[in-house]
Coordinates of C-alpha atoms in Angstrom, one line a residue:
Q19 CA -92.6 -107.3 -25.6
S20 CA -90.1 -108.5 -28.2
E21 CA -90.8 -109.8 -31.7
H22 CA -89.5 -112.9 -33.2
R23 CA -90.0 -114.8 -36.4
L24 CA -91.4 -118.1 -35.8
I25 CA -91.2 -121.4 -37.9
L26 CA -93.8 -123.7 -36.4
L27 CA -93.6 -127.6 -36.7
D28 CA -96.4 -130.0 -35.7
Q29 CA -97.7 -133.5 -36.3
I30 CA -101.1 -131.9 -37.3
P31 CA -101.9 -128.7 -39.2
H32 CA -103.4 -125.8 -37.3
P33 CA -106.4 -124.0 -38.9
N34 CA -105.2 -120.7 -38.0
L35 CA -101.3 -120.9 -37.9
P36 CA -98.8 -121.4 -40.6
V37 CA -97.6 -124.9 -39.1
H38 CA -95.2 -127.2 -41.1
T39 CA -96.6 -130.7 -40.7
A40 CA -93.6 -133.1 -39.5
N41 CA -93.0 -136.3 -37.6
L42 CA -90.1 -135.5 -35.6
S43 CA -89.4 -139.1 -34.4
S44 CA -88.0 -139.7 -38.0
P45 CA -85.5 -137.6 -39.8
G46 CA -86.7 -135.9 -42.8
R47 CA -87.0 -132.7 -44.8
W48 CA -88.4 -131.0 -41.7
M49 CA -84.7 -130.7 -40.6
D50 CA -84.1 -128.3 -43.2
L51 CA -86.4 -125.7 -41.5
F52 CA -83.7 -125.2 -38.8
R53 CA -81.3 -123.5 -41.2
D54 CA -80.6 -120.0 -40.1
V55 CA -82.6 -120.4 -36.9
D56 CA -81.0 -119.0 -33.7
V57 CA -83.2 -120.7 -31.1
V58 CA -85.2 -124.0 -31.1
F59 CA -88.0 -124.5 -28.6
H60 CA -88.5 -128.1 -28.5
L61 CA -91.9 -128.7 -27.2
A62 CA -92.4 -131.9 -29.1
G63 CA -93.3 -135.2 -27.2
T64 CA -95.9 -136.9 -25.2
A65 CA -96.7 -136.0 -21.6
K66 CA -99.4 -138.6 -20.9
L67 CA -98.5 -140.4 -18.0
N68 CA -100.0 -143.6 -18.8
S69 CA -98.1 -144.0 -22.2
S70 CA -95.9 -147.3 -22.9
P71 CA -92.3 -147.2 -22.8
E72 CA -92.3 -147.5 -26.5
T73 CA -94.4 -144.4 -27.0
Y74 CA -92.1 -142.3 -24.7
K75 CA -89.1 -143.7 -26.6
R76 CA -90.4 -142.7 -29.9
E77 CA -92.1 -139.5 -29.0
N78 CA -89.8 -138.1 -26.5
I79 CA -86.4 -139.7 -26.9
D80 CA -86.3 -140.2 -30.9
C81 CA -87.8 -136.6 -31.4
T82 CA -85.1 -135.3 -29.3
A83 CA -82.3 -137.2 -31.0
N84 CA -83.6 -135.9 -34.3
V85 CA -84.2 -132.2 -33.3
L86 CA -80.6 -132.3 -31.7
S87 CA -79.0 -133.7 -35.0
A88 CA -81.0 -130.9 -36.8
C89 CA -79.6 -128.2 -34.5
R90 CA -76.1 -129.5 -34.9
E91 CA -76.2 -129.5 -38.6
H92 CA -77.6 -126.1 -39.0
N93 CA -75.4 -124.4 -36.1
V94 CA -78.5 -123.4 -34.0
R95 CA -77.3 -121.3 -31.2
R96 CA -79.5 -122.5 -28.3
I97 CA -82.0 -125.3 -27.6
V98 CA -84.7 -124.7 -25.1
F99 CA -86.2 -128.1 -24.1
A100 CA -89.6 -128.7 -22.6
S101 CA -88.6 -131.2 -19.8
S102 CA -90.7 -131.9 -16.8
L103 CA -90.3 -131.7 -13.1
R104 CA -91.1 -135.5 -13.2
V105 CA -87.3 -135.7 -14.0
M106 CA -86.9 -134.9 -10.2
G107 CA -90.0 -136.5 -9.1
G108 CA -88.3 -139.4 -7.1
Y109 CA -87.1 -136.6 -4.6
R110 CA -90.8 -135.5 -3.8
K111 CA -91.3 -137.7 -0.5
S112 CA -87.8 -137.1 0.7
G113 CA -88.7 -133.8 2.4
K114 CA -85.9 -132.1 0.5
R115 CA -86.2 -128.8 -1.4
I116 CA -85.8 -130.1 -5.1
V117 CA -83.3 -127.8 -6.5
E118 CA -81.9 -128.0 -10.0
S119 CA -78.4 -129.0 -8.6
L120 CA -79.4 -132.3 -7.4
K121 CA -78.8 -135.2 -9.7
P122 CA -81.9 -136.3 -11.6
Y123 CA -84.3 -138.9 -9.9
P124 CA -87.0 -139.5 -12.3
E125 CA -90.5 -140.6 -11.5
G126 CA -92.0 -143.0 -13.9
F127 CA -91.3 -143.8 -17.5
F128 CA -92.1 -140.4 -18.5
G129 CA -89.7 -138.6 -16.1
Q130 CA -87.2 -141.4 -17.4
S131 CA -87.6 -140.4 -20.9
K132 CA -87.4 -136.6 -20.2
S133 CA -84.1 -137.5 -18.0
T134 CA -82.8 -139.4 -20.9
C135 CA -83.6 -136.4 -23.2
E136 CA -81.6 -134.1 -20.9
T137 CA -78.5 -136.4 -20.9
M138 CA -78.5 -136.4 -24.8
L139 CA -78.8 -132.5 -24.8
A140 CA -76.2 -131.9 -22.0
D141 CA -73.2 -131.8 -24.5
F142 CA -74.9 -129.4 -26.9
P143 CA -73.0 -126.0 -26.3
D144 CA -76.4 -124.0 -25.2
V145 CA -79.2 -125.6 -23.7
I146 CA -81.9 -124.5 -21.3
S147 CA -84.0 -127.2 -20.0
L148 CA -87.3 -126.0 -18.7
R149 CA -88.6 -128.6 -16.2
L150 CA -92.2 -127.7 -16.5
G151 CA -94.9 -128.2 -13.8
W152 CA -98.6 -128.9 -14.5
C153 CA -100.2 -126.9 -17.1
P154 CA -103.9 -127.9 -17.1
R155 CA -106.0 -127.0 -20.1
Q156 CA -108.2 -124.9 -17.8
N157 CA -105.3 -123.0 -16.5
V158 CA -106.7 -120.4 -14.1
R159 CA -106.0 -120.3 -10.4
E160 CA -109.5 -120.7 -9.4
A161 CA -109.7 -124.1 -11.3
V162 CA -106.5 -125.3 -10.0
L163 CA -107.5 -124.9 -6.4
G164 CA -109.7 -128.0 -6.7
A165 CA -107.1 -130.1 -8.1
P166 CA -105.2 -132.8 -6.0
E167 CA -102.3 -131.5 -3.9
R168 CA -99.6 -133.3 -5.9
L169 CA -100.7 -131.3 -9.0
R170 CA -101.3 -128.0 -7.2
E171 CA -97.7 -128.0 -5.8
M172 CA -96.3 -128.4 -9.4
W173 CA -98.9 -125.8 -11.1
L174 CA -97.4 -123.4 -13.6
S175 CA -99.5 -120.6 -15.0
D176 CA -99.8 -119.6 -18.6
D177 CA -98.2 -116.2 -17.7
D178 CA -95.3 -118.0 -15.8
F179 CA -94.7 -120.3 -18.7
L180 CA -94.5 -117.5 -21.3
Q181 CA -92.2 -115.5 -19.0
A182 CA -89.8 -118.5 -18.9
V183 CA -89.9 -118.8 -22.6
E184 CA -89.3 -115.3 -23.3
L185 CA -86.3 -115.0 -20.8
S186 CA -84.9 -118.2 -22.3
I187 CA -84.3 -116.4 -25.5
A188 CA -82.1 -113.6 -23.9
A189 CA -80.4 -115.7 -21.3
D190 CA -76.4 -115.8 -21.2
N191 CA -75.1 -119.0 -22.4
Q192 CA -74.2 -121.3 -19.4
G193 CA -73.8 -124.6 -21.4
F194 CA -76.6 -127.0 -20.2
I195 CA -78.8 -125.4 -17.5
P196 CA -81.9 -127.1 -16.1
L197 CA -84.5 -124.8 -14.5
N198 CA -87.6 -125.8 -12.4
I199 CA -90.4 -123.8 -13.7
T200 CA -93.7 -123.7 -11.6
S201 CA -95.8 -120.8 -10.3
N202 CA -95.5 -119.5 -6.6
V203 CA -97.7 -121.9 -5.1
A204 CA -98.0 -123.3 -1.2
N205 CA -96.1 -126.5 -0.6
N206 CA -94.0 -126.0 -3.6
H207 CA -91.1 -128.5 -3.5
Y208 CA -89.4 -127.1 -6.4
P209 CA -87.9 -123.7 -5.7
L210 CA -86.1 -121.8 -8.8
K211 CA -82.8 -120.8 -7.7
Q212 CA -81.2 -119.5 -11.2

């Protein structure tokens, strides 16, 4: 395990963590926190599948545009972006293995918003876009077994998520690289090739 100094931003304060409260959908003083930062993990946004297109624009697209601006202003080396497998969800019923080299085929407004974010980030010098699978709150294999097949095939365990985050810090720069991130489950349409 390596150690990293973290600067945490969120919309709401946390009772046990030193979180800087910020609304990333609007530029502000929070952007100065990116000074002397090596890697930004951009996890902000909404993943609620029933949100309005306006909510996705504000909470996913606008936040990403502002994070990207702050990274450029302060010469951040790498952005690790929390995208979604929904960027590729349109392929699900095609029978194809959904590999990262396929062109995005978003599913729903949420998938479209994450695909738009990936497009915005693509010209930044060093981006790893983690196309995350399903991470339920009760994230243990036993609980996941009772979920609908659509969710089970996209399941991402906490351990696998943390491993992806850790590997993202030390990975070689390959420009913009999208990665499908799921756990090893039956009927997985999203093999990790890289």
